[in-house]
Backbone as numpy.savetxt, mean C-alpha at the origin, in Angstrom:
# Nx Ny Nz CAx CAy CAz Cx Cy Cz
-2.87 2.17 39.35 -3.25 1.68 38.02 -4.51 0.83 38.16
-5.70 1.36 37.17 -6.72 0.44 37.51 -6.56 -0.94 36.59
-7.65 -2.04 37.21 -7.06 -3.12 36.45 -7.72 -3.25 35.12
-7.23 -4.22 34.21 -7.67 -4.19 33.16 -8.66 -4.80 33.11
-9.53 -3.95 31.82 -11.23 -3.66 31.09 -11.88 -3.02 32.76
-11.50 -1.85 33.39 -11.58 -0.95 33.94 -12.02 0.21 34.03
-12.88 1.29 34.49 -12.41 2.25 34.61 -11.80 2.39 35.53
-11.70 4.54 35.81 -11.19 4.73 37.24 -11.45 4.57 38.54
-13.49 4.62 37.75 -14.06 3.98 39.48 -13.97 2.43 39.24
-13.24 1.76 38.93 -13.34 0.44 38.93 -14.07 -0.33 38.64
-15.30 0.05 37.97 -16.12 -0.71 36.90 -16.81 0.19 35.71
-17.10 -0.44 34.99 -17.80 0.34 33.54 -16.76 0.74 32.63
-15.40 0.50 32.60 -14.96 0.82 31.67 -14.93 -0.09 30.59
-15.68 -1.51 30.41 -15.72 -2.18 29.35 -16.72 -1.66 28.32
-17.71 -1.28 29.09 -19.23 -0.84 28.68 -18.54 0.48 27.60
-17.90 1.61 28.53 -17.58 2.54 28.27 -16.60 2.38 26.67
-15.98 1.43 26.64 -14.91 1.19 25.72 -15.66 0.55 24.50
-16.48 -0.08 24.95 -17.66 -0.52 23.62 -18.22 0.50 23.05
-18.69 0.91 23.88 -19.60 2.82 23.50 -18.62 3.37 22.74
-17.47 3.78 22.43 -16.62 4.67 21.92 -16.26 4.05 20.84
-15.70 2.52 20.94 -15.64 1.82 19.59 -16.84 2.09 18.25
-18.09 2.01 19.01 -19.25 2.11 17.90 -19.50 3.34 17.54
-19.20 4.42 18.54 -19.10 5.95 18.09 -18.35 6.04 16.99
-17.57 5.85 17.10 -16.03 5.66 16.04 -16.32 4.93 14.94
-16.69 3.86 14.91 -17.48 3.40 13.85 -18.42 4.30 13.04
-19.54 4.68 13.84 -20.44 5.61 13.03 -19.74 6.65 12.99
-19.30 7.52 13.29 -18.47 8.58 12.49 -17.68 8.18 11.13
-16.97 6.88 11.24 -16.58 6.84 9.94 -17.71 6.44 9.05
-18.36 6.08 9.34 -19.54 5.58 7.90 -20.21 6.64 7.35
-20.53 7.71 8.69 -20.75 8.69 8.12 -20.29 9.87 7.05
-18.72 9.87 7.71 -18.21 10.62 6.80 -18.14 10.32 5.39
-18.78 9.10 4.79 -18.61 8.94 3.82 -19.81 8.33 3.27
-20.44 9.09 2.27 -21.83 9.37 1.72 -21.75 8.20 0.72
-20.96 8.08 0.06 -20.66 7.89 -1.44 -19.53 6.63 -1.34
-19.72 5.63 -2.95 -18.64 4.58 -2.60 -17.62 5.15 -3.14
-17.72 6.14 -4.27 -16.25 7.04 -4.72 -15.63 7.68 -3.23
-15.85 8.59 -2.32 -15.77 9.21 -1.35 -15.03 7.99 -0.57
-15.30 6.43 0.12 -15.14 6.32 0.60 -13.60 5.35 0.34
-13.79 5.09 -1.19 -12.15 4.95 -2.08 -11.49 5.71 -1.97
-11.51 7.01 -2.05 -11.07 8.04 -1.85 -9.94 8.07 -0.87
-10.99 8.19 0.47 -10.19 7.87 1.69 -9.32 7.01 1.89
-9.81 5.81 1.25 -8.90 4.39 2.12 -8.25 4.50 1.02
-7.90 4.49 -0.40 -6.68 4.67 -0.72 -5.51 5.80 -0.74
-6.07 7.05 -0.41 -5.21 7.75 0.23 -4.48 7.31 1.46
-5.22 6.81 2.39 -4.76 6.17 3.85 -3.58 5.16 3.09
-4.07 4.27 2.45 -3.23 3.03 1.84 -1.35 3.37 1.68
-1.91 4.61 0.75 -0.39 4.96 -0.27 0.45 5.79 0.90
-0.24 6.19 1.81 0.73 7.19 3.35 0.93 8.36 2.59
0.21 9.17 1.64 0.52 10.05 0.55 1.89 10.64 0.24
2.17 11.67 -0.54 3.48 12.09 -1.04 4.76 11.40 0.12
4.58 11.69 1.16 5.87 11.05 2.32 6.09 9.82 2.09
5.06 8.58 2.32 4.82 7.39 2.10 5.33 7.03 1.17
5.42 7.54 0.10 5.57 7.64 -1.29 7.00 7.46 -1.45
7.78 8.76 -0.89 8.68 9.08 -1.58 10.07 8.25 -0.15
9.27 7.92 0.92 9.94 6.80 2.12 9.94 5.72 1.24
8.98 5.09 0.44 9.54 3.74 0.06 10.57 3.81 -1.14
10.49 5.27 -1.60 11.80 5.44 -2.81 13.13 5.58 -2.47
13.17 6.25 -1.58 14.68 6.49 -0.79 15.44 5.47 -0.92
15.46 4.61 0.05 16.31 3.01 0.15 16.57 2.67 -1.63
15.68 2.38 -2.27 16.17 2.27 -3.82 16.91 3.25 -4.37
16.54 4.51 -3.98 17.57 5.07 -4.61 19.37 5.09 -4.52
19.32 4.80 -2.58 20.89 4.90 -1.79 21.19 3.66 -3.00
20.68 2.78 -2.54 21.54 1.25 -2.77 21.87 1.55 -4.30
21.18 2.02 -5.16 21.33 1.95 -6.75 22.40 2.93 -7.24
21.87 4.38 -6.44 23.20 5.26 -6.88 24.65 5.09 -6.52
24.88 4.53 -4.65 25.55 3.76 -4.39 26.29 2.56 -4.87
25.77 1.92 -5.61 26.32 0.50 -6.53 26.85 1.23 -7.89
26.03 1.77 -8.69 26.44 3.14 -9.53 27.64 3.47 -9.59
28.36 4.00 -8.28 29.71 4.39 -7.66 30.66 4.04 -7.30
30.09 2.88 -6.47 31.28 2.30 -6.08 31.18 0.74 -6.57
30.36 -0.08 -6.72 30.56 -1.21 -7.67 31.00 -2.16 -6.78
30.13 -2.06 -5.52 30.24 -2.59 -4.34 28.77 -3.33 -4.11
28.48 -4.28 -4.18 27.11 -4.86 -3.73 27.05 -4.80 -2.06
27.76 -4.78 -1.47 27.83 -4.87 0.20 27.90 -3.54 0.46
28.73 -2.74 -0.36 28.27 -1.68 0.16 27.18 -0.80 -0.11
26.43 -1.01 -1.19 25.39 -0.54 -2.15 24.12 -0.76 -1.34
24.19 -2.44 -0.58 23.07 -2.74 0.59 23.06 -1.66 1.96
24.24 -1.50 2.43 24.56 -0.82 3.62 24.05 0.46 3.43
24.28 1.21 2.16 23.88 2.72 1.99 22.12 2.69 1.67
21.93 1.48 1.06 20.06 1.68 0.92 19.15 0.99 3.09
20.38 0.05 3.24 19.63 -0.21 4.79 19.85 1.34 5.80
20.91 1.64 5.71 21.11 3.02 6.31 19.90 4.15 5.72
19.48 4.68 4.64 18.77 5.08 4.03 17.24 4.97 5.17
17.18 3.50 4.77 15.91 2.98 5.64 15.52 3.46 7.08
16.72 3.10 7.68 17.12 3.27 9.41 16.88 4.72 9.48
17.45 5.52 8.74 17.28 7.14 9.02 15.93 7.65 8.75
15.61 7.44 7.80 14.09 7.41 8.36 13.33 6.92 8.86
13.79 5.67 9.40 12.51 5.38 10.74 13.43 5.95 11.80
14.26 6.37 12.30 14.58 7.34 13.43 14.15 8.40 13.08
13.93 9.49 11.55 13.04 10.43 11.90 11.10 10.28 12.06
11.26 9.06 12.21 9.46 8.85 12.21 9.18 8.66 13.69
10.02 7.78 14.35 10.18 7.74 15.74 10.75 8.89 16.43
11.46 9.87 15.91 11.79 10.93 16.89 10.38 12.08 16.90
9.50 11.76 15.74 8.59 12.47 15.67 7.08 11.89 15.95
7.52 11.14 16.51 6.42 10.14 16.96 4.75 10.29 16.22
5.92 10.00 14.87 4.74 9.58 13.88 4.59 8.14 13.23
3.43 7.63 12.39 3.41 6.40 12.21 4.36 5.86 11.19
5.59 5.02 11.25 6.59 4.15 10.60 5.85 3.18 9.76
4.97 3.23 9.64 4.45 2.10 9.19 4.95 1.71 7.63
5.04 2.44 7.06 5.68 2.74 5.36 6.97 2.60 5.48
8.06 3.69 6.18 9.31 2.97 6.45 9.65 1.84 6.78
8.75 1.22 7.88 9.11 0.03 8.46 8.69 -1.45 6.69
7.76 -0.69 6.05 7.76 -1.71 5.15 8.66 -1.19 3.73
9.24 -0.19 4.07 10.33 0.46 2.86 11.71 -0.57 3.84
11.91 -0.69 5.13 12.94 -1.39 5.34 13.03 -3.19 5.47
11.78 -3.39 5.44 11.69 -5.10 5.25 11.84 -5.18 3.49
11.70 -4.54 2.96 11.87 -4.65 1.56 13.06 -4.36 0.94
13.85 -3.33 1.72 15.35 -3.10 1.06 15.74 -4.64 1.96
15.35 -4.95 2.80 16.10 -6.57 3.80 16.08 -7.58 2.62
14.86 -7.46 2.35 15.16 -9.11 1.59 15.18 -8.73 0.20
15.62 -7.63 -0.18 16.23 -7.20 -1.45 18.05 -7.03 -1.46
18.34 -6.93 -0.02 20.08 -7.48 0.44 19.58 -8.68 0.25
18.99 -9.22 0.92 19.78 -10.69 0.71 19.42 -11.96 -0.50
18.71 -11.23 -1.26 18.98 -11.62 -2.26 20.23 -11.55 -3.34
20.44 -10.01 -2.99 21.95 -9.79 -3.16 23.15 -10.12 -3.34
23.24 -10.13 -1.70 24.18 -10.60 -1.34 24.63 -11.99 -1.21
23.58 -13.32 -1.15 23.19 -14.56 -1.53 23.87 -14.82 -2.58
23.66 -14.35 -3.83 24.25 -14.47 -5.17 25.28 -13.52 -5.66
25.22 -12.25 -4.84 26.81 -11.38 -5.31 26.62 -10.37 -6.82
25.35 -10.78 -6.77 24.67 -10.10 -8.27 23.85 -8.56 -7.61
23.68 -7.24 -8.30 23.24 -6.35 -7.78 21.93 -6.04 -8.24
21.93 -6.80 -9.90 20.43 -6.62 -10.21 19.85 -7.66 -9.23
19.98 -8.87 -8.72 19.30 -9.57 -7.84 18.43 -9.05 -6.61
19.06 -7.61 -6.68 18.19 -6.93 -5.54 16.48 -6.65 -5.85
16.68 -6.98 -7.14 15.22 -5.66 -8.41 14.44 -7.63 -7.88
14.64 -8.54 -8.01 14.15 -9.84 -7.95 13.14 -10.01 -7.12
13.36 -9.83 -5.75 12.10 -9.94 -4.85 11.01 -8.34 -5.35
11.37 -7.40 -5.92 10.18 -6.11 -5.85 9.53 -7.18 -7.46
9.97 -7.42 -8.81 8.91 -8.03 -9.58 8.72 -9.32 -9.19
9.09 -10.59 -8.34 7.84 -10.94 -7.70 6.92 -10.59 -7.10
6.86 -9.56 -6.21 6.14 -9.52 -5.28 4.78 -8.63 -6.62
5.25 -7.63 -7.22 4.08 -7.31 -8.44 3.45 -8.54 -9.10
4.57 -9.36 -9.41 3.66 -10.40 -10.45 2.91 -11.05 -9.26
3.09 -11.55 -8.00 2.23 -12.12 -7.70 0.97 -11.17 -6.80
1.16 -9.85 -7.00 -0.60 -8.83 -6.78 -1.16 -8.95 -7.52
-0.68 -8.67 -9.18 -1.43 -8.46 -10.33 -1.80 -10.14 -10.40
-1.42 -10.93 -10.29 -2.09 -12.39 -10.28 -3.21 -12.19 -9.36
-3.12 -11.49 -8.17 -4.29 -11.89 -7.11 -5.20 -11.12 -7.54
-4.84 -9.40 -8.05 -6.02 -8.69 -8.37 -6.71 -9.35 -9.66
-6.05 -9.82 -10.83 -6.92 -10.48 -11.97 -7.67 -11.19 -11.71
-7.47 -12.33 -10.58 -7.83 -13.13 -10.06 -9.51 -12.94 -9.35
-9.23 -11.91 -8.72 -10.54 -11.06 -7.44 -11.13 -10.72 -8.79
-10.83 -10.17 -10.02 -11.67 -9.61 -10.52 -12.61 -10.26 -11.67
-11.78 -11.34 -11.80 -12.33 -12.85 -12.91 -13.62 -13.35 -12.19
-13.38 -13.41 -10.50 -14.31 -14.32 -9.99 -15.65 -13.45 -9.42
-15.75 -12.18 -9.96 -16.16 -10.82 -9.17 -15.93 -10.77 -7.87
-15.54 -10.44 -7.52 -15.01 -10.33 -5.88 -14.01 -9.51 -6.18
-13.66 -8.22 -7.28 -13.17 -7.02 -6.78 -12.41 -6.82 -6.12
-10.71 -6.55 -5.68 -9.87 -5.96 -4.22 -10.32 -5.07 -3.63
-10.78 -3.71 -4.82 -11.18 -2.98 -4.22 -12.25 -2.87 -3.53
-13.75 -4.01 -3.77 -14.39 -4.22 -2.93 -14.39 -4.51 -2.03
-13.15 -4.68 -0.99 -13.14 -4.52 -0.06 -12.96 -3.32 0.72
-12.38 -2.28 0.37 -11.92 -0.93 0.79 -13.77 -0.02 1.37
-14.41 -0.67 0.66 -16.09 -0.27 0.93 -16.38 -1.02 1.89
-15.88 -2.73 2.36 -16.83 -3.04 3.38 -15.93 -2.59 4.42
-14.97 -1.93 4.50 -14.03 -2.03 5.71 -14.40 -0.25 6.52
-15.25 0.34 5.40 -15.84 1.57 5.68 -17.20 1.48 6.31
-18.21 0.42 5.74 -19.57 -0.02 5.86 -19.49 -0.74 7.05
-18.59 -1.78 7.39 -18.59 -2.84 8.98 -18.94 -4.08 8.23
-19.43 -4.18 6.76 -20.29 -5.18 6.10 -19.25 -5.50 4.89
-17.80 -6.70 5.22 -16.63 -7.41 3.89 -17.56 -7.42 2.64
-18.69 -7.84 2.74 -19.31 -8.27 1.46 -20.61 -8.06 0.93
-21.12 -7.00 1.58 -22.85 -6.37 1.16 -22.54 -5.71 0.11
-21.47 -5.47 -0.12 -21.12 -4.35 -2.09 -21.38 -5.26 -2.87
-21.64 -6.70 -3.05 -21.88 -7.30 -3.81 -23.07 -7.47 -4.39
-23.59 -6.96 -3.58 -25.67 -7.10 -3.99 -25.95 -6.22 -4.76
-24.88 -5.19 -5.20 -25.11 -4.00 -6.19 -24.05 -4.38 -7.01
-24.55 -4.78 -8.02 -23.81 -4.87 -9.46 -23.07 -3.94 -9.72
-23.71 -2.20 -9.82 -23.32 -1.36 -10.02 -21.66 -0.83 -9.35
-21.94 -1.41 -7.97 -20.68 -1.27 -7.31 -19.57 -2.44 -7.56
-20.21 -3.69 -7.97 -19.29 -4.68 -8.08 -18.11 -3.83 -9.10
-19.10 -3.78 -10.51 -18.80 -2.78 -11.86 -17.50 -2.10 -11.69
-18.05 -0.71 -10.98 -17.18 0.33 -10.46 -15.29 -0.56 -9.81
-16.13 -1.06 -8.53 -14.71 -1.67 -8.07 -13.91 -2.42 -9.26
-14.65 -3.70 -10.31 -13.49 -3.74 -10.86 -12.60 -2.85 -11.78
-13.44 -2.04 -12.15 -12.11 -0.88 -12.86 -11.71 -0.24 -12.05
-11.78 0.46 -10.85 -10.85 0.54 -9.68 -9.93 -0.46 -9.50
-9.84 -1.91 -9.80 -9.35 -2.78 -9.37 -8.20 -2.46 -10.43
-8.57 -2.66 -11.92 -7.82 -3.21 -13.25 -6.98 -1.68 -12.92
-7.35 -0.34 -12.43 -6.15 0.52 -12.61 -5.40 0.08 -11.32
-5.27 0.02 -10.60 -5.34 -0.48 -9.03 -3.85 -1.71 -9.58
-3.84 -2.56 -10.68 -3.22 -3.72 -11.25 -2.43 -2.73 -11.79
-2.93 -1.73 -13.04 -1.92 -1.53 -13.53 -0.18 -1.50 -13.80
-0.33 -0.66 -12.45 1.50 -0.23 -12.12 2.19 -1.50 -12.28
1.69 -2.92 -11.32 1.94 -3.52 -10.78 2.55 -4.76 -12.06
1.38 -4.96 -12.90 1.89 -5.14 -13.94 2.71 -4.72 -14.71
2.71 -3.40 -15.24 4.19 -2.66 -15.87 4.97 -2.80 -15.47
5.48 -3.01 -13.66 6.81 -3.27 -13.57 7.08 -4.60 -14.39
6.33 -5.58 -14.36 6.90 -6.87 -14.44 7.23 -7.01 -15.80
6.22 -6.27 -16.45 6.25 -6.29 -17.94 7.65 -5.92 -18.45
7.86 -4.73 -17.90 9.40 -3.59 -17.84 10.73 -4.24 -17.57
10.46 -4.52 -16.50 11.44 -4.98 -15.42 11.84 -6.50 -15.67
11.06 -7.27 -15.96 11.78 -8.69 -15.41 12.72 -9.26 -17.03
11.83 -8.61 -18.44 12.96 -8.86 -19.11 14.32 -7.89 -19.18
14.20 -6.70 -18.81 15.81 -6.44 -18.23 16.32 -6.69 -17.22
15.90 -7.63 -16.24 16.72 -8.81 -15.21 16.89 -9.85 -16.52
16.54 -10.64 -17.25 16.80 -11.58 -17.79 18.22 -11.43 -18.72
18.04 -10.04 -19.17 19.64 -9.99 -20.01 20.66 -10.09 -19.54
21.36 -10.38 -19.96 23.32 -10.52 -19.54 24.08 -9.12 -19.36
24.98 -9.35 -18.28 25.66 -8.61 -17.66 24.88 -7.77 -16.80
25.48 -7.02 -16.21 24.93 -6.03 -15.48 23.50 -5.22 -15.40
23.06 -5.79 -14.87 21.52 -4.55 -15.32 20.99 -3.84 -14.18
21.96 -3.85 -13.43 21.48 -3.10 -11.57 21.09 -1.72 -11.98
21.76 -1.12 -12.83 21.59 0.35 -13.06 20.07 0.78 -14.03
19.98 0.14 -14.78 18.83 0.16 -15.89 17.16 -0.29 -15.11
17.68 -1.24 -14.22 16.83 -1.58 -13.04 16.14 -0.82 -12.12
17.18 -0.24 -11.54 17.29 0.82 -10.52 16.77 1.66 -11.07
17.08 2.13 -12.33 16.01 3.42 -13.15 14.76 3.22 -13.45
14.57 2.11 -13.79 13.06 1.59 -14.39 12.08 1.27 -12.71
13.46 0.73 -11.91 11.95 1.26 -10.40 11.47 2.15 -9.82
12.99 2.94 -10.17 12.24 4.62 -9.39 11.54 5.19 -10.58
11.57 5.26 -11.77 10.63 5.88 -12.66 9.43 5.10 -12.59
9.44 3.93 -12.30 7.79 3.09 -12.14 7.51 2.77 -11.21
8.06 4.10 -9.99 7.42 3.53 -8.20 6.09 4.77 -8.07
6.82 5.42 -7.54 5.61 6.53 -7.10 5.40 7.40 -8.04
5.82 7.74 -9.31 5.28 8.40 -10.69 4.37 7.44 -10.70
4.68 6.50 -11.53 3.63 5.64 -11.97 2.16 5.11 -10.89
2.73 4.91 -9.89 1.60 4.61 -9.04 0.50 6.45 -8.61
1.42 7.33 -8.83 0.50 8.91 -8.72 -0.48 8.61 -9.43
-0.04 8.17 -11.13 -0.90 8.42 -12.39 -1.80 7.60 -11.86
-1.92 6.18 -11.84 -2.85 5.98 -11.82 -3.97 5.76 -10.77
-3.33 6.80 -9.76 -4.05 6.83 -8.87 -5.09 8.71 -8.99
-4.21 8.98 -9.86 -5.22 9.97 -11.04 -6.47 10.11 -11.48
-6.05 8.58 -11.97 -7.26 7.99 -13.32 -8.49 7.19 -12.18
-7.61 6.62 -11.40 -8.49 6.27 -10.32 -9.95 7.84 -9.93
-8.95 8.52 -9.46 -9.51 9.69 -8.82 -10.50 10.59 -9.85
-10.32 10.79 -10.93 -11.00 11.39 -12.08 -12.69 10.39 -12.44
-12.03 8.22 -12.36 -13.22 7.74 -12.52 -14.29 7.91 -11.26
-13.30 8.30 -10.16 -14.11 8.37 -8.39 -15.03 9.43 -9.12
-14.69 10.47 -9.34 -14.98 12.17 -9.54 -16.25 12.08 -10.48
-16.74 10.96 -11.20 -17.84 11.10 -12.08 -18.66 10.19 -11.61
-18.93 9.57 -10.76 -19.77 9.09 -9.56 -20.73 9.42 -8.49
-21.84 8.85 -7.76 -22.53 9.15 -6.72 -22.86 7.85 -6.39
-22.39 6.84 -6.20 -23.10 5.48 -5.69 -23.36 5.79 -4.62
-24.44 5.81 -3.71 -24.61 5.83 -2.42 -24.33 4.65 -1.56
-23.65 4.92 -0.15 -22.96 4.19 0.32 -24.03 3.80 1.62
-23.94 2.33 1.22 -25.24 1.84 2.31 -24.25 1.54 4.11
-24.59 2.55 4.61 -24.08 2.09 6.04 -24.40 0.91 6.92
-24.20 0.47 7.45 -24.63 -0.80 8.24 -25.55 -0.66 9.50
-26.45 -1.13 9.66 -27.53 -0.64 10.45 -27.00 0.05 11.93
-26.52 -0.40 12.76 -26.26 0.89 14.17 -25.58 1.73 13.38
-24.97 1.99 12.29 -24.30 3.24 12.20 -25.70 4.46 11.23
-26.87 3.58 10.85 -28.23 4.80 10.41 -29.27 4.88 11.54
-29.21 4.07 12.57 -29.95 4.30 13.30 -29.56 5.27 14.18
-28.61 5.49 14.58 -27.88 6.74 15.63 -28.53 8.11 15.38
C-alpha cells in the first residue's frame, strides 16, 4: 500500500490528484452552456429523480396505511421504519447511492418520535410541516434580500458562490426559480398544519394530504420550473481555468 497523497512510484500522486480534480471541474462547467441547462442538472441531481421520489414516499405511506389498520401508533412507526430499512438494504445490496433513503429514514425517525413521545399519530405529520415552514421562510427570505437559493445551484456549477449576482438578469431568473422552488413547500403548511390543528384524529387526512403533496406536487412544479428553464439562453460564465483549457 502506497502511503498517503502518493502515487505508485511513490511520489506525484498529489500533483496527479490536483490535475484530475480541475479536469473534473472543467468538464462540468463545460457541460453546461446555459444558466437554464445548468438548473436543469443540479435540480434533477437534487430530487434523486422518479426513485428518489417515490423512496421518500414509501415510509409515509407503511406508517399511515398501517395506523389506518391497525390503530396502533407503535406499530404504524415499526411498519414505516421497516419500510425505510428495506430500502436502504436494497440500495446497499446494489451498491447504489442511499443518500435519499438514508434521508427518507432520518425523517420517518424523528417523525416516530414525535409520535410516540405524545401517543398521538397525527404528531408524526409535525416535524414534515415544520421543516416546510421553516424552507419557505429561508427561501422568501434569500429572495427579499436578492440572494436567490437558487442562485446558488449556478455558482456550485461555475466554482464562483456569488458571480450570478453581477447579472441582474440571472439574479431575476433565479428568483422565480426560487418562488416555484417555495411553492410545494408552502402548500403543505398552508394544507396541512390547519388539519393538525383540528380535534380528534387527523393521522389519516394527514397522511393523504402528504402523499398527494409529496412527489405529485413537487413533479408539477418542477414542470413549471422546467418549461420557465425551456424559454431561456442566459449564458453561463465559467470561471477562468475552466475557459482557458
Amino acid at each position: 500500500m502506497n502511503a498517503p497523497g502518493l502515487g505508485p512510484d511513490g511520489g506525484g500522486g498529489v500533483d496527479q490528484s490536483v490535475d484530475e480534480s480541475v479536469s473534473a471541474d472543467r468538464r462540468d462547467a463545460r457541460a453546461h452552456d446555459t444558466v437554464e441547462a445548468a438548473v436543469r442538472a443540479q435540480l434533477a441531481k437534487a430530487l434523486g429523480g422518479v426513485r428518489g421520489m417515490i423512496e421518500a414516499a414509501v415510509p409515509t405511506i407503511g406508517f399511515t396505511g398501517t395506523y389506518l389498520v391497525a390503530k396502533d401508533v407503535k406499530t404504524a412507526v415499526i411498519a414505516g421504519v421497516a419500510a425505510a430499512v428495506v430500502l436502504l438494504a436494497v440500495r446497499v445490496a446494489q451498491r447504489s447511492n442511499p443518500q435519499f433513503v438514508l434521508n427518507s429514514l432520518v425523517g420517518i425517525a424523528i417523525a416516530a418520535f414525535f409520535a410516540l413521545r405524545s401517543g398521538k399519530a397525527e404528531d408524526a405529520f409535525l416535524p414534515g410541516i415544520i421543516y416546510n415552514a421553516v424552507y419557505s421562510a429561508g427561501m422568501l427570505a434569500s429572495i427579499a434580500v436578492r440572494w436567490p437559493l437558487v442562485g446558488f445551484i449556478i455558482g456550485s456549477v461555475t466554482g464562483d458562490p456569488t458571480a450570478w449576482r453581477s447579472d441582474p438578469g440571472v439574479v431575476r431568473l433565479c428568483s422565480r426559480l426560487t418562488w416555484l422552488l417555495m411553492a410545494p413547500c408552502l402548500l403543505r403548511v398552508v394544507v396541512q398544519y390547519p388539519i393538525w390543528l383540528m380535534s380528534g384524529d387527523q393521522s389519516g387526512p394527514l397522511g393523504i394530504a402528504k402523499i398527494a403533496m409529496g412527489w405529485p406536487l413537487q413533479v408539477a412544479a418542477l414542470a413549471l420550473m422546467v418549461a420557465l428553464l425551456a424559454r431561456g439562453n442566459t449564458p453561463l460564465a465559467a470561471r477562468p481555468e475552466a475557459e482557458d483549457a
